[in-house]
Amino acid sequence: MTFTAEIPLRWSDLDAQGHVNNALVVDYLQEARVAFLRSGVASPLLDSGVVVVGHRVEYRSPIAYADVPVRVELGVSALGGARIELAYRVLQDGRPCVNARTVLTPFNFDEQRPQRLSPEHRAFFDAHRIEAEALRPLAFPSLGGAGTPVPLAVRWTDLDSYGHVNNAKVFDFLQQARVTATTAWVPAMARAGAPGSERMWLVARQDVNYLVQLPHRMEPFEVRVSPVAVGTTSLTVEAEVTDPADGTVFARGVTVLVSADAHGRPTPLGPELTSGLERHTLGHERASGNGGDAPLRS
C-alpha cells in the first residue's frame, strides 16, 4: 500500500537556477518519511532511534516554485530483520520529478548498534510493501586520503533530535564542497549567478552512504572531493566527509552532474573543461603520486 504526503514548498528552497535545490529534495523525502512513520504503530521508532544508512536519489525533472505542494508517494520496497528500504516518487502537477530510495535501520544509541524490528513494527512496514523498479547502483571507490580537501564547519542547527548531524544536511555539505572544489579546479565550472558562469550544472543522480554519526564540534571537519569519471556531457564526483585528525570517514557520496545550456539541454564539456577535470581524477592523482591538493577555503 502506498503512502502519500503533500509537502509545501518554500521560496528559500530555490537555488540560483530558479529551481528547488537538489539538496532540498532530500528534506522533502524526510518530511514524507516522518509523516509515514507517525501515521502508524511504528511512530515510536522516531523517538527511540532509527537512522538513515543510505540514500539513492535520481533527479528526473526540475521542481519549480508553486503555491501547491509537491506530492510524495512512498512504500516499502524491501524489508529485512533490521533493515527497511523505502521507495519514493516526487511529483509536481502529476509530473514525475524524482525517484529515490532510503535504507533505514532501528538503532540503539545507548549500545551503538542496530536492533531488529519488533513483530508489531515489521507488520506495519509489511503492510506497505510495494513493487519498485531498482535504481542502477553507483560505485563508491574509497578516496583513501586523496582528493581536494575542503573545510567543513558543522552548525548547531545542522543537528537532529538525536544530537547528530541530520542526514539531509550531509547533502548540503557535499554540495558546498563540490562547488568549492570544482570551481577551484576549473574556473569555467562557476555556477549560475557567479562571475564567469557560462552554463548550468544539473544534478542527475546522487547517492550517499552514512558510515558514522557526525557530531557537532568547534573544530572543522573536512570534505575530500575528487572526480571519478569525466564523460562527454557529464561528470561524476565522489566526496567523503572526514575527520582530518584521524582519517575517520563519516559519509561517502557520489554525484552525477550534467553540463547544460540555459534551456537545460545537455551540452559537451569541451576540451578545456575535460582536460582540467581529468587532472584531478582519482586515477590521475594516484598515478602521479599526488595524495591530494592543498586545503581550500569553504
mmCIF file of C-alpha atoms in Angstrom:
data_model
loop_
_atom_site.group_PDB
_atom_site.id
_atom_site.type_symbol
_atom_site.label_atom_id
_atom_site.label_comp_id
_atom_site.label_asym_id
_atom_site.label_seq_id
_atom_site.Cartn_x
_atom_site.Cartn_y
_atom_site.Cartn_z
ATOM 1 C CA MET A 1 0.000 0.000 0.000
ATOM 2 C CA THR A 2 1.398 3.404 -0.997
ATOM 3 C CA PHE A 3 1.542 6.261 1.499
ATOM 4 C CA THR A 4 1.139 9.825 0.189
ATOM 5 C CA ALA A 5 2.327 13.106 1.710
ATOM 6 C CA GLU A 6 1.867 16.676 0.464
ATOM 7 C CA ILE A 7 4.982 18.807 1.074
ATOM 8 C CA PRO A 8 4.608 22.616 0.790
ATOM 9 C CA LEU A 9 7.396 24.486 -0.998
ATOM 10 C CA ARG A 10 9.275 27.487 0.379
ATOM 11 C CA TRP A 11 10.738 30.325 -1.685
ATOM 12 C CA SER A 12 14.054 29.754 0.118
ATOM 13 C CA ASP A 13 14.145 26.198 -1.327
ATOM 14 C CA LEU A 14 15.169 27.614 -4.718
ATOM 15 C CA ASP A 15 18.740 27.828 -5.980
ATOM 16 C CA ALA A 16 20.397 30.310 -8.345
ATOM 17 C CA GLN A 17 18.948 28.437 -11.335
ATOM 18 C CA GLY A 18 15.399 29.124 -10.147
ATOM 19 C CA HIS A 19 14.540 25.510 -9.282
ATOM 20 C CA VAL A 20 14.339 23.656 -5.986
ATOM 21 C CA ASN A 21 17.911 22.898 -4.965
ATOM 22 C CA ASN A 22 18.840 19.217 -5.284
ATOM 23 C CA ALA A 23 19.849 19.025 -1.609
ATOM 24 C CA LEU A 24 16.399 20.253 -0.509
ATOM 25 C CA VAL A 25 14.719 17.313 -2.247
ATOM 26 C CA VAL A 26 16.126 15.021 0.455
ATOM 27 C CA ASP A 27 14.402 17.240 3.016
ATOM 28 C CA TYR A 28 11.088 16.576 1.224
ATOM 29 C CA LEU A 29 11.775 12.838 1.404
ATOM 30 C CA GLN A 30 12.484 13.169 5.108
ATOM 31 C CA GLU A 31 9.232 15.075 5.750
ATOM 32 C CA ALA A 32 7.265 12.398 3.886
ATOM 33 C CA ARG A 33 9.098 9.634 5.754
ATOM 34 C CA VAL A 34 8.361 11.195 9.146
ATOM 35 C CA ALA A 35 4.676 11.593 8.214
ATOM 36 C CA PHE A 36 4.633 7.922 7.167
ATOM 37 C CA LEU A 37 6.169 6.700 10.418
ATOM 38 C CA ARG A 38 3.942 8.933 12.552
ATOM 39 C CA SER A 39 0.865 7.556 10.783
ATOM 40 C CA GLY A 40 1.005 4.150 12.478
ATOM 41 C CA VAL A 41 2.357 1.905 15.187
ATOM 42 C CA ALA A 42 5.977 2.405 14.046
ATOM 43 C CA SER A 43 5.888 6.010 15.267
ATOM 44 C CA PRO A 44 7.907 5.230 18.452
ATOM 45 C CA LEU A 45 10.904 4.354 16.260
ATOM 46 C CA LEU A 46 11.388 8.083 15.650
ATOM 47 C CA ASP A 47 11.705 8.622 19.391
ATOM 48 C CA SER A 48 13.724 5.575 20.397
ATOM 49 C CA GLY A 49 16.025 5.692 17.379
ATOM 50 C CA VAL A 50 16.004 4.993 13.648
ATOM 51 C CA VAL A 51 18.915 6.016 11.430
ATOM 52 C CA VAL A 52 19.397 6.501 7.709
ATOM 53 C CA VAL A 53 22.020 4.142 6.300
ATOM 54 C CA GLY A 54 21.892 5.429 2.736
ATOM 55 C CA HIS A 55 20.066 7.450 0.088
ATOM 56 C CA ARG A 56 19.848 6.959 -3.670
ATOM 57 C CA VAL A 57 18.258 9.890 -5.494
ATOM 58 C CA GLU A 58 17.542 10.122 -9.224
ATOM 59 C CA TYR A 59 16.567 13.610 -10.409
ATOM 60 C CA ARG A 60 14.343 13.384 -13.477
ATOM 61 C CA SER A 61 12.878 16.877 -13.814
ATOM 62 C CA PRO A 62 13.360 20.231 -12.028
ATOM 63 C CA ILE A 63 10.842 21.258 -9.371
ATOM 64 C CA ALA A 64 9.618 24.822 -9.860
ATOM 65 C CA TYR A 65 8.278 27.070 -7.128
ATOM 66 C CA ALA A 66 4.492 26.901 -6.702
ATOM 67 C CA ASP A 67 1.891 27.554 -4.019
ATOM 68 C CA VAL A 68 0.643 23.990 -4.481
ATOM 69 C CA PRO A 69 2.592 21.337 -2.509
ATOM 70 C CA VAL A 70 4.564 18.617 -4.237
ATOM 71 C CA ARG A 71 3.239 15.095 -3.823
ATOM 72 C CA VAL A 72 5.490 12.387 -2.388
ATOM 73 C CA GLU A 73 4.400 8.760 -2.783
ATOM 74 C CA LEU A 74 6.308 6.145 -0.824
ATOM 75 C CA GLY A 75 6.205 2.493 0.079
ATOM 76 C CA VAL A 76 8.426 -0.254 1.441
ATOM 77 C CA SER A 77 10.439 -1.802 -1.389
ATOM 78 C CA ALA A 78 12.488 -4.228 0.754
ATOM 79 C CA LEU A 79 12.294 -5.432 4.338
ATOM 80 C CA GLY A 80 14.784 -7.339 6.476
ATOM 81 C CA GLY A 81 15.245 -8.163 10.124
ATOM 82 C CA ALA A 82 16.805 -4.775 10.896
ATOM 83 C CA ARG A 83 16.604 -3.066 7.505
ATOM 84 C CA ILE A 84 13.824 -1.104 5.793
ATOM 85 C CA GLU A 85 14.130 0.225 2.249
ATOM 86 C CA LEU A 86 11.674 2.926 1.233
ATOM 87 C CA ALA A 87 10.955 3.825 -2.388
ATOM 88 C CA TYR A 88 9.677 7.309 -3.288
ATOM 89 C CA ARG A 89 8.253 9.211 -6.210
ATOM 90 C CA VAL A 90 8.115 13.007 -6.037
ATOM 91 C CA LEU A 91 5.572 14.555 -8.385
ATOM 92 C CA GLN A 92 4.652 18.126 -9.269
ATOM 93 C CA ASP A 93 1.374 18.621 -11.143
ATOM 94 C CA GLY A 94 1.415 14.886 -11.873
ATOM 95 C CA ARG A 95 4.879 15.103 -13.474
ATOM 96 C CA PRO A 96 7.488 12.687 -12.032
ATOM 97 C CA CYS A 97 10.439 14.737 -10.776
ATOM 98 C CA VAL A 98 12.379 12.375 -8.505
ATOM 99 C CA ASN A 99 12.796 8.642 -7.879
ATOM 100 C CA ALA A 100 14.568 7.775 -4.651
ATOM 101 C CA ARG A 101 15.405 5.062 -2.150
ATOM 102 C CA THR A 102 16.263 5.304 1.548
ATOM 103 C CA VAL A 103 17.635 2.500 3.697
ATOM 104 C CA LEU A 104 16.743 2.759 7.403
ATOM 105 C CA THR A 105 17.643 0.695 10.434
ATOM 106 C CA PRO A 106 16.300 0.829 14.009
ATOM 107 C CA PHE A 107 19.225 1.829 16.209
ATOM 108 C CA ASN A 108 20.064 1.539 19.898
ATOM 109 C CA PHE A 109 22.065 4.698 20.678
ATOM 110 C CA ASP A 110 22.971 3.541 24.190
ATOM 111 C CA GLU A 111 24.623 0.404 22.843
ATOM 112 C CA GLN A 112 25.578 1.975 19.479
ATOM 113 C CA ARG A 113 24.253 -0.890 17.403
ATOM 114 C CA PRO A 114 21.344 -1.696 15.076
ATOM 115 C CA GLN A 115 18.439 -3.608 16.552
ATOM 116 C CA ARG A 116 15.867 -5.898 14.996
ATOM 117 C CA LEU A 117 12.348 -4.794 14.183
ATOM 118 C CA SER A 118 9.670 -5.831 16.641
ATOM 119 C CA PRO A 119 6.876 -8.033 15.201
ATOM 120 C CA GLU A 120 4.451 -5.098 15.508
ATOM 121 C CA HIS A 121 6.691 -2.703 13.616
ATOM 122 C CA ARG A 122 7.537 -5.304 10.999
ATOM 123 C CA ALA A 123 3.814 -5.892 10.358
ATOM 124 C CA PHE A 124 3.335 -2.136 9.813
ATOM 125 C CA PHE A 125 6.088 -1.981 7.194
ATOM 126 C CA ASP A 126 4.996 -5.229 5.584
ATOM 127 C CA ALA A 127 1.503 -3.759 5.088
ATOM 128 C CA HIS A 128 3.077 -1.001 2.943
ATOM 129 C CA ARG A 129 5.125 -3.249 0.652
ATOM 130 C CA ILE A 130 5.222 -2.145 -2.990
ATOM 131 C CA GLU A 131 6.961 -3.214 -6.180
ATOM 132 C CA ALA A 132 9.577 -0.661 -7.237
ATOM 133 C CA GLU A 133 11.991 -0.703 -10.146
ATOM 134 C CA ALA A 134 15.587 -0.894 -8.922
ATOM 135 C CA LEU A 135 17.860 2.098 -9.412
ATOM 136 C CA ARG A 136 21.179 1.491 -11.126
ATOM 137 C CA PRO A 137 23.875 1.213 -8.425
ATOM 138 C CA LEU A 138 26.735 3.719 -8.423
ATOM 139 C CA ALA A 139 30.259 2.735 -7.421
ATOM 140 C CA PHE A 140 31.751 4.174 -4.213
ATOM 141 C CA PRO A 141 35.548 3.777 -4.527
ATOM 142 C CA SER A 142 37.431 4.783 -1.399
ATOM 143 C CA LEU A 143 39.372 8.015 -1.873
ATOM 144 C CA GLY A 144 41.983 6.762 0.598
ATOM 145 C CA GLY A 145 43.001 10.274 1.615
ATOM 146 C CA ALA A 146 43.171 11.553 -1.976
ATOM 147 C CA GLY A 147 41.098 14.362 -3.427
ATOM 148 C CA THR A 148 40.838 18.068 -2.749
ATOM 149 C CA PRO A 149 40.170 18.827 0.937
ATOM 150 C CA VAL A 150 37.525 21.460 1.716
ATOM 151 C CA PRO A 151 36.973 22.562 5.358
ATOM 152 C CA LEU A 152 33.549 21.782 6.816
ATOM 153 C CA ALA A 153 32.153 23.702 9.794
ATOM 154 C CA VAL A 154 29.146 21.965 11.356
ATOM 155 C CA ARG A 155 26.473 24.378 12.618
ATOM 156 C CA TRP A 156 24.405 23.790 15.738
ATOM 157 C CA THR A 157 21.267 23.983 13.581
ATOM 158 C CA ASP A 158 22.548 21.049 11.481
ATOM 159 C CA LEU A 159 21.781 18.609 14.315
ATOM 160 C CA ASP A 160 18.719 16.369 14.579
ATOM 161 C CA SER A 161 16.757 15.278 17.643
ATOM 162 C CA TYR A 162 19.363 12.584 18.384
ATOM 163 C CA GLY A 163 22.129 15.188 18.712
ATOM 164 C CA HIS A 164 23.953 14.262 15.497
ATOM 165 C CA VAL A 165 24.046 15.915 12.078
ATOM 166 C CA ASN A 166 20.762 15.308 10.263
ATOM 167 C CA ASN A 167 21.165 13.007 7.249
ATOM 168 C CA ALA A 168 19.693 15.606 4.870
ATOM 169 C CA LYS A 169 22.340 18.162 5.890
ATOM 170 C CA VAL A 170 25.073 15.919 4.505
ATOM 171 C CA PHE A 171 23.735 16.682 1.009
ATOM 172 C CA ASP A 172 24.326 20.370 1.801
ATOM 173 C CA PHE A 173 27.877 19.622 2.940
ATOM 174 C CA LEU A 174 28.683 17.638 -0.195
ATOM 175 C CA GLN A 175 27.177 20.303 -2.432
ATOM 176 C CA GLN A 176 29.179 23.129 -0.862
ATOM 177 C CA ALA A 177 32.421 21.159 -1.032
ATOM 178 C CA ARG A 178 31.706 20.106 -4.625
ATOM 179 C CA VAL A 179 31.081 23.692 -5.754
ATOM 180 C CA THR A 180 34.179 24.952 -3.933
ATOM 181 C CA ALA A 181 36.451 22.232 -5.302
ATOM 182 C CA THR A 182 35.238 22.104 -8.911
ATOM 183 C CA THR A 183 35.432 25.861 -9.421
ATOM 184 C CA ALA A 184 38.957 25.808 -7.975
ATOM 185 C CA TRP A 185 39.943 23.050 -10.416
ATOM 186 C CA VAL A 186 38.376 24.734 -13.446
ATOM 187 C CA PRO A 187 37.050 28.319 -13.092
ATOM 188 C CA ALA A 188 34.752 27.686 -16.071
ATOM 189 C CA MET A 189 32.688 25.460 -13.743
ATOM 190 C CA ALA A 190 31.376 28.581 -11.981
ATOM 191 C CA ARG A 191 27.730 28.063 -11.051
ATOM 192 C CA ALA A 192 24.753 30.137 -12.161
ATOM 193 C CA GLY A 193 24.813 33.601 -10.647
ATOM 194 C CA ALA A 194 28.579 33.583 -10.034
ATOM 195 C CA PRO A 195 31.092 35.556 -12.137
ATOM 196 C CA GLY A 196 32.293 33.525 -15.105
ATOM 197 C CA SER A 197 29.232 31.265 -15.228
ATOM 198 C CA GLU A 198 28.685 30.012 -18.781
ATOM 199 C CA ARG A 199 26.378 27.013 -18.329
ATOM 200 C CA MET A 200 24.134 25.192 -15.880
ATOM 201 C CA TRP A 201 25.232 22.161 -13.889
ATOM 202 C CA LEU A 202 22.324 19.815 -13.282
ATOM 203 C CA VAL A 203 22.432 17.023 -10.705
ATOM 204 C CA ALA A 204 21.122 13.872 -12.375
ATOM 205 C CA ARG A 205 21.860 11.386 -9.602
ATOM 206 C CA GLN A 206 23.197 11.499 -6.073
ATOM 207 C CA ASP A 207 23.846 8.623 -3.680
ATOM 208 C CA VAL A 208 25.080 8.915 -0.096
ATOM 209 C CA ASN A 209 26.152 6.198 2.343
ATOM 210 C CA TYR A 210 26.278 7.091 6.050
ATOM 211 C CA LEU A 211 29.055 5.276 7.893
ATOM 212 C CA VAL A 212 29.489 7.024 11.268
ATOM 213 C CA GLN A 213 27.296 9.563 13.088
ATOM 214 C CA LEU A 214 28.693 13.070 12.634
ATOM 215 C CA PRO A 215 28.705 15.203 15.825
ATOM 216 C CA HIS A 216 28.894 18.929 16.392
ATOM 217 C CA ARG A 217 32.251 20.397 17.401
ATOM 218 C CA MET A 218 34.030 23.729 17.102
ATOM 219 C CA GLU A 219 36.952 22.372 15.061
ATOM 220 C CA PRO A 220 36.154 21.940 11.354
ATOM 221 C CA PHE A 221 35.802 18.584 9.686
ATOM 222 C CA GLU A 222 36.840 18.096 6.065
ATOM 223 C CA VAL A 223 35.229 17.002 2.824
ATOM 224 C CA ARG A 224 37.579 15.426 0.296
ATOM 225 C CA VAL A 225 36.400 15.756 -3.303
ATOM 226 C CA SER A 226 37.576 14.045 -6.480
ATOM 227 C CA PRO A 227 36.161 13.487 -9.973
ATOM 228 C CA VAL A 228 35.979 9.746 -10.641
ATOM 229 C CA ALA A 229 34.664 9.835 -14.229
ATOM 230 C CA VAL A 230 34.591 12.502 -16.940
ATOM 231 C CA GLY A 231 32.184 11.935 -19.847
ATOM 232 C CA THR A 232 31.145 13.870 -22.940
ATOM 233 C CA THR A 233 28.440 15.915 -21.222
ATOM 234 C CA SER A 234 28.629 14.637 -17.646
ATOM 235 C CA LEU A 235 30.937 14.431 -14.666
ATOM 236 C CA THR A 236 30.860 12.021 -11.726
ATOM 237 C CA VAL A 237 32.264 13.370 -8.460
ATOM 238 C CA GLU A 238 32.913 11.484 -5.240
ATOM 239 C CA ALA A 239 33.218 13.116 -1.832
ATOM 240 C CA GLU A 240 33.989 11.880 1.674
ATOM 241 C CA VAL A 241 33.158 13.652 4.927
ATOM 242 C CA THR A 242 36.198 13.014 7.125
ATOM 243 C CA ASP A 243 37.968 13.944 10.336
ATOM 244 C CA PRO A 244 41.376 15.305 9.266
ATOM 245 C CA ALA A 245 42.798 14.438 12.694
ATOM 246 C CA ASP A 246 42.348 10.669 12.493
ATOM 247 C CA GLY A 247 41.000 9.929 8.990
ATOM 248 C CA THR A 248 37.538 8.744 10.123
ATOM 249 C CA VAL A 249 35.108 8.702 7.182
ATOM 250 C CA PHE A 250 31.607 9.691 8.317
ATOM 251 C CA ALA A 251 29.820 9.628 4.957
ATOM 252 C CA ARG A 252 30.612 8.974 1.333
ATOM 253 C CA GLY A 253 28.687 10.417 -1.619
ATOM 254 C CA VAL A 254 28.707 10.133 -5.398
ATOM 255 C CA THR A 255 27.128 12.805 -7.612
ATOM 256 C CA VAL A 256 26.498 12.770 -11.371
ATOM 257 C CA LEU A 257 26.491 16.286 -12.857
ATOM 258 C CA VAL A 258 25.304 17.134 -16.364
ATOM 259 C CA SER A 259 26.566 20.173 -18.262
ATOM 260 C CA ALA A 260 23.587 22.024 -19.758
ATOM 261 C CA ASP A 261 22.793 25.207 -21.653
ATOM 262 C CA ALA A 262 20.395 27.902 -20.431
ATOM 263 C CA HIS A 263 17.432 25.780 -21.582
ATOM 264 C CA GLY A 264 18.572 22.690 -19.676
ATOM 265 C CA ARG A 265 19.772 20.811 -22.765
ATOM 266 C CA PRO A 266 22.948 18.713 -22.303
ATOM 267 C CA THR A 267 25.992 20.366 -23.821
ATOM 268 C CA PRO A 268 29.526 18.938 -24.271
ATOM 269 C CA LEU A 269 32.127 19.734 -21.652
ATOM 270 C CA GLY A 270 34.660 20.681 -24.296
ATOM 271 C CA PRO A 271 38.439 20.141 -24.263
ATOM 272 C CA GLU A 272 39.288 22.820 -21.646
ATOM 273 C CA LEU A 273 36.865 21.518 -19.050
ATOM 274 C CA THR A 274 37.640 17.884 -19.817
ATOM 275 C CA SER A 275 41.413 18.231 -19.504
ATOM 276 C CA GLY A 276 41.116 20.412 -16.393
ATOM 277 C CA LEU A 277 38.881 17.878 -14.658
ATOM 278 C CA GLU A 278 40.878 14.833 -15.728
ATOM 279 C CA ARG A 279 43.968 16.245 -14.000
ATOM 280 C CA HIS A 280 42.128 15.866 -10.698
ATOM 281 C CA THR A 281 40.613 12.407 -11.197
ATOM 282 C CA LEU A 282 41.345 9.775 -8.597
ATOM 283 C CA GLY A 283 43.288 7.594 -11.045
ATOM 284 C CA HIS A 284 45.413 10.507 -12.269
ATOM 285 C CA GLU A 285 46.306 11.599 -8.722
ATOM 286 C CA ARG A 286 47.348 8.085 -7.739
ATOM 287 C CA ALA A 287 49.353 7.581 -10.925
ATOM 288 C CA SER A 288 51.200 10.853 -10.337
ATOM 289 C CA GLY A 289 51.814 10.062 -6.675
ATOM 290 C CA ASN A 290 49.851 13.131 -5.530
ATOM 291 C CA GLY A 291 47.767 12.169 -2.499
ATOM 292 C CA GLY A 292 45.663 15.317 -2.573
ATOM 293 C CA ASP A 293 45.636 19.071 -3.104
ATOM 294 C CA ALA A 294 46.225 21.809 -0.572
ATOM 295 C CA PRO A 295 43.143 22.625 1.538
ATOM 296 C CA LEU A 296 40.655 25.089 0.082
ATOM 297 C CA ARG A 297 38.658 27.684 1.920
ATOM 298 C CA SER A 298 34.929 26.942 2.016
#
